[in-house]
XYZ file of C-alpha atoms in Angstrom:
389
model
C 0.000 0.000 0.000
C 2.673 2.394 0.765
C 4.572 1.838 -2.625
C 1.068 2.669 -4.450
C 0.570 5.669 -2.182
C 4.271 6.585 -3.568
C 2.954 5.844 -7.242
C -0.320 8.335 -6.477
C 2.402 10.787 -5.080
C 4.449 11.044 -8.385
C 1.869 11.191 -10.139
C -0.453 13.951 -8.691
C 2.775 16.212 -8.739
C 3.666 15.447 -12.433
C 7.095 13.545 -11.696
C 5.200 10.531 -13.105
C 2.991 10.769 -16.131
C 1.072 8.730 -18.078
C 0.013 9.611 -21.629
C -3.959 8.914 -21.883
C -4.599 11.880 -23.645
C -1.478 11.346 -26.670
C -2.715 7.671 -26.552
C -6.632 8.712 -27.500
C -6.913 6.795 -30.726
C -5.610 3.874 -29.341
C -8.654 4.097 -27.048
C -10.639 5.128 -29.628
C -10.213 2.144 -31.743
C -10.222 -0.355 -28.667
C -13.672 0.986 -27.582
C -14.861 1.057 -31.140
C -14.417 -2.775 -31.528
C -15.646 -3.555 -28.289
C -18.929 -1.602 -29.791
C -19.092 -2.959 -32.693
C -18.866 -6.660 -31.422
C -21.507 -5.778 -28.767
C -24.369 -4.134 -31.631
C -23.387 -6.745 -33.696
C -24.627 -9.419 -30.974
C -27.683 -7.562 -30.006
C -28.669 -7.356 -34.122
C -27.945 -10.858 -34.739
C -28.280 -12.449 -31.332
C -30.588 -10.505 -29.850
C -31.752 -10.476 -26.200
C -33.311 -12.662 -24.165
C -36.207 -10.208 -22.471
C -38.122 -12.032 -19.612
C -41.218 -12.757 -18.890
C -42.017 -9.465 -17.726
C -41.422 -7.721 -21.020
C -42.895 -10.129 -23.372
C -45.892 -11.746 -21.544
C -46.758 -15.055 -20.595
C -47.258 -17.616 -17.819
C -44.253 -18.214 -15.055
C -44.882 -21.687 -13.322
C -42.590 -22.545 -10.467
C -42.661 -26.111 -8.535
C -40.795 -27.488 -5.777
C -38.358 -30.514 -6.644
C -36.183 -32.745 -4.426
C -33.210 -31.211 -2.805
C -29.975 -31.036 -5.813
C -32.394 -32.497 -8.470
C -33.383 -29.256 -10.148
C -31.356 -29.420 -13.299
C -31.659 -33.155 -13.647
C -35.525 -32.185 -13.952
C -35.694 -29.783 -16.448
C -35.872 -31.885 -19.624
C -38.719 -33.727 -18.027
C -40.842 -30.728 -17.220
C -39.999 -28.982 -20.858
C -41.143 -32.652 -22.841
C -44.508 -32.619 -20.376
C -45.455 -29.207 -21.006
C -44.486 -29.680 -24.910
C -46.471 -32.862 -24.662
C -49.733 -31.117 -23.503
C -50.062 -29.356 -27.007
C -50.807 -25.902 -25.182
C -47.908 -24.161 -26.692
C -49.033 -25.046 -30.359
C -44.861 -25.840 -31.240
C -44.101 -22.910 -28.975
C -41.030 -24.119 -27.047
C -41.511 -23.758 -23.306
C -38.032 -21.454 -20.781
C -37.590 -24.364 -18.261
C -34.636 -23.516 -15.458
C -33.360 -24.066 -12.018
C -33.730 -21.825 -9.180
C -31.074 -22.871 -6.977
C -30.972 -26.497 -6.702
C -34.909 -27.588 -5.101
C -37.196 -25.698 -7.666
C -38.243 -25.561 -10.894
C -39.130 -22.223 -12.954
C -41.177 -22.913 -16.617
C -41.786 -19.835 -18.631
C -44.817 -20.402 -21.368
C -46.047 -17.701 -24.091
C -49.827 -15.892 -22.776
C -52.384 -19.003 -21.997
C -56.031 -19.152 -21.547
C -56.814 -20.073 -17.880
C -58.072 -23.590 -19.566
C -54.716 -24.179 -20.708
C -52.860 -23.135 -17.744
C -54.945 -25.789 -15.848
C -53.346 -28.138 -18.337
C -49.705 -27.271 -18.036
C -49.876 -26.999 -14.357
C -51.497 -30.333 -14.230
C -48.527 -31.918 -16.700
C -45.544 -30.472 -14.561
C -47.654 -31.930 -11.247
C -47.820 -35.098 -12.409
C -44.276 -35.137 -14.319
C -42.983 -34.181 -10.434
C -45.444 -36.139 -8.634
C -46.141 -33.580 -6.184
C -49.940 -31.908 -6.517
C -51.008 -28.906 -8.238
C -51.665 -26.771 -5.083
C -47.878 -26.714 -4.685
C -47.354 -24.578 -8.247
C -47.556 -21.230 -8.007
C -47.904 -19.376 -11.148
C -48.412 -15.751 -12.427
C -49.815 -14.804 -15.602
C -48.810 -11.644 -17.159
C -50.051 -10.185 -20.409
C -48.321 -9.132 -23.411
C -50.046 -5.395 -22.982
C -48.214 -5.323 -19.719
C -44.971 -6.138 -20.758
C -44.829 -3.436 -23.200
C -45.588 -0.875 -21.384
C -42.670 -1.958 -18.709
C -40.343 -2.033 -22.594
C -42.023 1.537 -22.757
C -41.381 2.610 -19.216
C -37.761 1.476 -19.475
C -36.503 3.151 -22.354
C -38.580 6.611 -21.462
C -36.716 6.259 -17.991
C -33.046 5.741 -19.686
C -33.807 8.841 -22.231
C -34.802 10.820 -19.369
C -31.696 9.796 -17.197
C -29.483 10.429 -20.468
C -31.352 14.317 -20.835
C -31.187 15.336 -17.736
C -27.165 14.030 -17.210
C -26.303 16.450 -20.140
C -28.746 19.228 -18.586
C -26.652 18.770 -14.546
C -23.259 18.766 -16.398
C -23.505 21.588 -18.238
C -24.888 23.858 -15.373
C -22.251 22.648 -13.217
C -19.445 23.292 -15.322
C -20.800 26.048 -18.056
C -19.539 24.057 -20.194
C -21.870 22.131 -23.192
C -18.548 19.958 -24.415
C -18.293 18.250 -21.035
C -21.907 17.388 -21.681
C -21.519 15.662 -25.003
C -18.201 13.803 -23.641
C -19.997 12.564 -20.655
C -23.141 11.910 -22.749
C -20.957 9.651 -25.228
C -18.951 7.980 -22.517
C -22.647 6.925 -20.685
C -23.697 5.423 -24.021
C -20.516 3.763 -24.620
C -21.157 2.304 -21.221
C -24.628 0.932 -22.402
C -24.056 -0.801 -25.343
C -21.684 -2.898 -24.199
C -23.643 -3.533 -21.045
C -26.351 -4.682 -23.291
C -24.066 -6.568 -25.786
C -22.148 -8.465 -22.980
C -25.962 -9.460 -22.271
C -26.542 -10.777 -25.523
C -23.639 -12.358 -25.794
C -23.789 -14.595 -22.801
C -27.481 -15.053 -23.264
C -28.671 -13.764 -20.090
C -32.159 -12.735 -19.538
C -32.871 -9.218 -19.214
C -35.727 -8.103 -16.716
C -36.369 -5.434 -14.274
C -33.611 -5.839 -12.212
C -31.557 -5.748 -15.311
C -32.871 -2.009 -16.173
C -32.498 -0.837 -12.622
C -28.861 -2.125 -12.316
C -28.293 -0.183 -15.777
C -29.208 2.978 -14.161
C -27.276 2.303 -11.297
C -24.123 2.331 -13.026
C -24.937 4.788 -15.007
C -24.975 7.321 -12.614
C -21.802 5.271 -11.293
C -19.866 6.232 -14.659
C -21.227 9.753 -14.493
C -19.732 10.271 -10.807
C -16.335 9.032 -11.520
C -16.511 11.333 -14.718
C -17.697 14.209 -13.179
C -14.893 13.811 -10.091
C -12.217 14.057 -13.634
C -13.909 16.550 -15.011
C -13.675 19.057 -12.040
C -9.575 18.176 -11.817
C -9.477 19.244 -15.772
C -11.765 22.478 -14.807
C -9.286 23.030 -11.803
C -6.002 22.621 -14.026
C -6.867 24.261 -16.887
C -8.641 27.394 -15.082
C -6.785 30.746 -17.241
C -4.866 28.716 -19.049
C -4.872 30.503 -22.927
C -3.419 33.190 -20.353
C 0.021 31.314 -20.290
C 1.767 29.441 -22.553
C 3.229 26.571 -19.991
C 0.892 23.653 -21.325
C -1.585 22.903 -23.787
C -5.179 21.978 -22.969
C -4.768 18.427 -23.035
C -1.137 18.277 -21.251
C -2.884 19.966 -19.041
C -5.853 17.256 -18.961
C -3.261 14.215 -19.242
C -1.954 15.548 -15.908
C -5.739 16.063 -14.608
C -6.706 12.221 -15.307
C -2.922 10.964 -13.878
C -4.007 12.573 -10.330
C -7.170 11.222 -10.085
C -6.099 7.676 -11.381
C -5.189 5.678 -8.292
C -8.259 7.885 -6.688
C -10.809 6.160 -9.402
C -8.728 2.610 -9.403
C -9.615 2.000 -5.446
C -13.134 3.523 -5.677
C -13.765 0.629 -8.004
C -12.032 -2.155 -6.680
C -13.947 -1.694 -3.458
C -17.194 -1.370 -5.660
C -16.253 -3.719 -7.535
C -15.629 -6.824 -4.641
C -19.491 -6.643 -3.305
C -20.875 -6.888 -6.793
C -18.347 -9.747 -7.371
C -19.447 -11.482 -4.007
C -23.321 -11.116 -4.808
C -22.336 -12.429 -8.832
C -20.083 -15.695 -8.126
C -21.212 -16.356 -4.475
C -24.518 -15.351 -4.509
C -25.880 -16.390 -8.088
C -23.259 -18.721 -9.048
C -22.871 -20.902 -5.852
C -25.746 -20.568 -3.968
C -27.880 -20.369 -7.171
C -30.243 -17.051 -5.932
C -31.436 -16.068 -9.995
C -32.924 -12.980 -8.738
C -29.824 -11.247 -8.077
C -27.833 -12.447 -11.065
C -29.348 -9.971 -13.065
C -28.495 -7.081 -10.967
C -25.176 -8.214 -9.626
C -24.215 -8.679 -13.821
C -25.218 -5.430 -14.767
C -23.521 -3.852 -12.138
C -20.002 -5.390 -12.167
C -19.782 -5.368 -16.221
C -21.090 -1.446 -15.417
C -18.951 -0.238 -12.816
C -16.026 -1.952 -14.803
C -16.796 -0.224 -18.418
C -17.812 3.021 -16.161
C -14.083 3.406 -14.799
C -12.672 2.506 -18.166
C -14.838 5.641 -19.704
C -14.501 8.325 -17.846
C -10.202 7.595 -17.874
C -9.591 6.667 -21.960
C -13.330 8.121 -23.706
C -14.879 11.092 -21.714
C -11.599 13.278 -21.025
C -9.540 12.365 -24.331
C -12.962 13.245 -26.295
C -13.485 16.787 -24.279
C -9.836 17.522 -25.470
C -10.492 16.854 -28.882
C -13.329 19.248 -28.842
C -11.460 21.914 -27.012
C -8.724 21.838 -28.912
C -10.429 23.320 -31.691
C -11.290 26.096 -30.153
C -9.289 29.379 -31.672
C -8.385 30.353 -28.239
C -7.032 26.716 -28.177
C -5.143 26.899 -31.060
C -3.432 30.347 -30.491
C -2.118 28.186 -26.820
C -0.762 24.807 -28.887
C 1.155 27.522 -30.970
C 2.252 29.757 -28.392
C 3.701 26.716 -26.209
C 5.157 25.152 -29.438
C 7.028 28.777 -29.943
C 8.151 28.821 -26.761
C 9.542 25.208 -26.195
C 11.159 26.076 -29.656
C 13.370 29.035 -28.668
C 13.841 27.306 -25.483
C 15.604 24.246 -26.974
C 16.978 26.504 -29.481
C 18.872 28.540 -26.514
C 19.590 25.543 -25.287
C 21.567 24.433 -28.588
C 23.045 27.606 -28.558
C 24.615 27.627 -25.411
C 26.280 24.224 -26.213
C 27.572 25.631 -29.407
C 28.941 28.466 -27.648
C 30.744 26.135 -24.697
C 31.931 24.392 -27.490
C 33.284 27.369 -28.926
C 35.076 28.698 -25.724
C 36.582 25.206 -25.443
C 38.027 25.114 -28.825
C 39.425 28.643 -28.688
C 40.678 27.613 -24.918
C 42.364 24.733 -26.609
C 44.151 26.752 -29.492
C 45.319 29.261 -27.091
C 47.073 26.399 -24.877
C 48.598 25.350 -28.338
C 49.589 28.221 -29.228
C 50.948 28.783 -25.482
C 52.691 25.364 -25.796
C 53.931 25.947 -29.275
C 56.015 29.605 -28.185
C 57.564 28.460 -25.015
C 59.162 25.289 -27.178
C 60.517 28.114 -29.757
C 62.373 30.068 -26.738
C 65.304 28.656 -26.223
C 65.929 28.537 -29.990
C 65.544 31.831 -29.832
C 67.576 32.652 -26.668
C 70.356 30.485 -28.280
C 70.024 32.419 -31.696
C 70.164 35.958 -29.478
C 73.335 34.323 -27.736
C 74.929 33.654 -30.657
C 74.874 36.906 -32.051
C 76.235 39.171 -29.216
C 79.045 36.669 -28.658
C 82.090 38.805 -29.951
C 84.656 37.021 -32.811
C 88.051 36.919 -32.399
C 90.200 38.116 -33.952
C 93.575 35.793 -34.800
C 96.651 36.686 -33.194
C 99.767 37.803 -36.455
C 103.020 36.507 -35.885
C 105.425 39.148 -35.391
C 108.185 38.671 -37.977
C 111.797 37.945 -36.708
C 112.915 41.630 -37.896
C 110.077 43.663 -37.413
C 110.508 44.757 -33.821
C 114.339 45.497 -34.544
């Protein structure tokens, strides 16, 4: 813990950066496959709505303790076998491992008697002890209705908050893009794996929906804070200065969802997988693929994408230039200064050369000098024999 409290450190105070922002069209093209493969599943896969969307009858009888799934094929041939379903195929699964859950298209109460009577017998238990609900096809579409007038709602009034809380309508369309990237691949994951999708499944949808939107409004006000009067200087660009807004609050949004994430995981594998409770597996799904996708957003979609639309701002511009100007001279002084040191060095150099060089030609010198002022003799004449006489 204290070595990733040193890793926060360095990088909240910039000695330690991460490039998101430079990085954006990796991101980009990441998230765009992930979308694609997820409306590509929903088109051709489709998803499995339950029984409250699309109508019908929900039976659910008791069976012996751990022989649940070892029942199922007998309850979906005695159902088939009553001829209600005119080659309808009856939903038959476990919940948990001592009961029995068959989903049936709408039935006339005549033909409910029948099925119910068919899964008593195929169970030998009697038909006081299955419960069933019948829900029409009317009902379920207004809950379809209900649901996707709720989510438009939720997506207005997201766009609406953001942009009074930040004056700012380009925080609203990056937030607004990240919260639908978050939904169709909720939704596609969900098509993918087959799940069914039901009321729990739209409420755990909002849920992280407003999770994304927190964690991208807590980046959003570190951008506001870093950038506030910046086309005033020319220190950093927009988006260096959003890079560095994103690495401060990274180890911030990392442990906010790990510990979100650890419930959900306990309620997904523990309480749906092992212990076999189906009602929460729908919630507990949407939630951890949510809260997941959610973190992922608001880092490498909502923040690159607001820097993309800043940047072409004028005011924007004019800053990218000015900085680029200035880092310019700066390395160009730079260069210069090393040319000049290199200079001095050489011309230090030559003059120890030429230092060296004189003092060797001295004493050739001092030798020449010597040589002159040294006086010739003159050779003594023999005085003749005679010549003194």
């Amino acid at each position: 813990m204290s070595r990733l409290g040193s890793v926060g450190h360095r990088l909240y105070t910039g000695e330690l950066s991460l490039n998101f922002i430079g990085r954006r069209r990796v991101w980009y093209a990441a998230s765009a496959i992930v979308v694609l493969i997820a409306l590509g599943a929903i088109l051709l896969r489709g998803l499995n709505f339950s029984i409250e969307f699309r109508g019908g009858v929900d039976f659910q009888a008791p069976v012996s303790a751990g022989s649940a799934q070892a029942a199922i094929p007998d309850v979906r041939s005695a159902v088939v076998d009553t001829g209600v379903l005119k080659g309808a195929e009856p939903t038959v699964t476990s919940i948990g491992t001592d009961q029995i859950r068959a989903e049936t298209p709408p039935l006339t109460p005549e033909q409910i008697a029948t099925a119910r009577k068919a899964i008593a017998n195929e169970l030998r238990i009697s038909e006081s002890q299955i419960d069933y609900s019948s829900i029409g096809p009317t009902w379920g579409q207004q809950i379809t209705s209900k649901a996707i007038l709720s989510l438009g709602v939720f997506l207005v009034l997201v766009m609406v908050v953001i942009w009074l809380y930040f004056r700012e309508w380009r925080m609203s369309v990056s937030g607004l893009v990240a919260l639908l990237h978050d939904v169709f691949i909720t939704v596609g994951i969900y098509a993918l794996v087959g799940f069914d999708v039901t009321p729990a499944t739209i409420i755990g949808l909002l849920t992280i929906l407003g999770y994304s939107l927190y964690d991208t409004v807590v980046v959003f006000d570190k951008v506001r804070e870093n950038t506030r009067n910046i086309s005033a200087s020319s220190r950093w660009t927009y988006s260096e200065a959003a890079n560095l807004a994103v690495n401060q609050t990274l180890v911030r949004s990392i442990n906010t969802s790990l510990i979100a994430l650890l419930p959900v995981a306990g309620i997904l594998f523990v309480g749906a997988g092992l212990l076999g409770a189906g009602t929460l597996k729908d919630l507990s799904l949407a939630l951890f693929i949510g809260i997941a996708v959610g973190t992922y957003s608001s880092i490498f979609i909502a923040t690159p994408l607001l820097c993309d639309l800043k940047e072409r701002e004028p005011a924007m511009r004019a800053l990218a230039r000015r900085v680029a100007q200035r880092r310019a001279a700066a390395e160009k002084g730079t260069a210069g200064d090393q040319a000049d040191a290199g200079a001095g060095a050489s011309q230090r150099e030559s003059v120890s050369t030429s230092a060296r060089g004189s003092t060797q030609a001295r004493p050739v010198e001092r030798t020449q000098a010597a040589g002159r002022a040294q006086p010739q003799r003159k050779p003594r004449s023999r005085r003749s024999k005679g010549q003194g006489r």
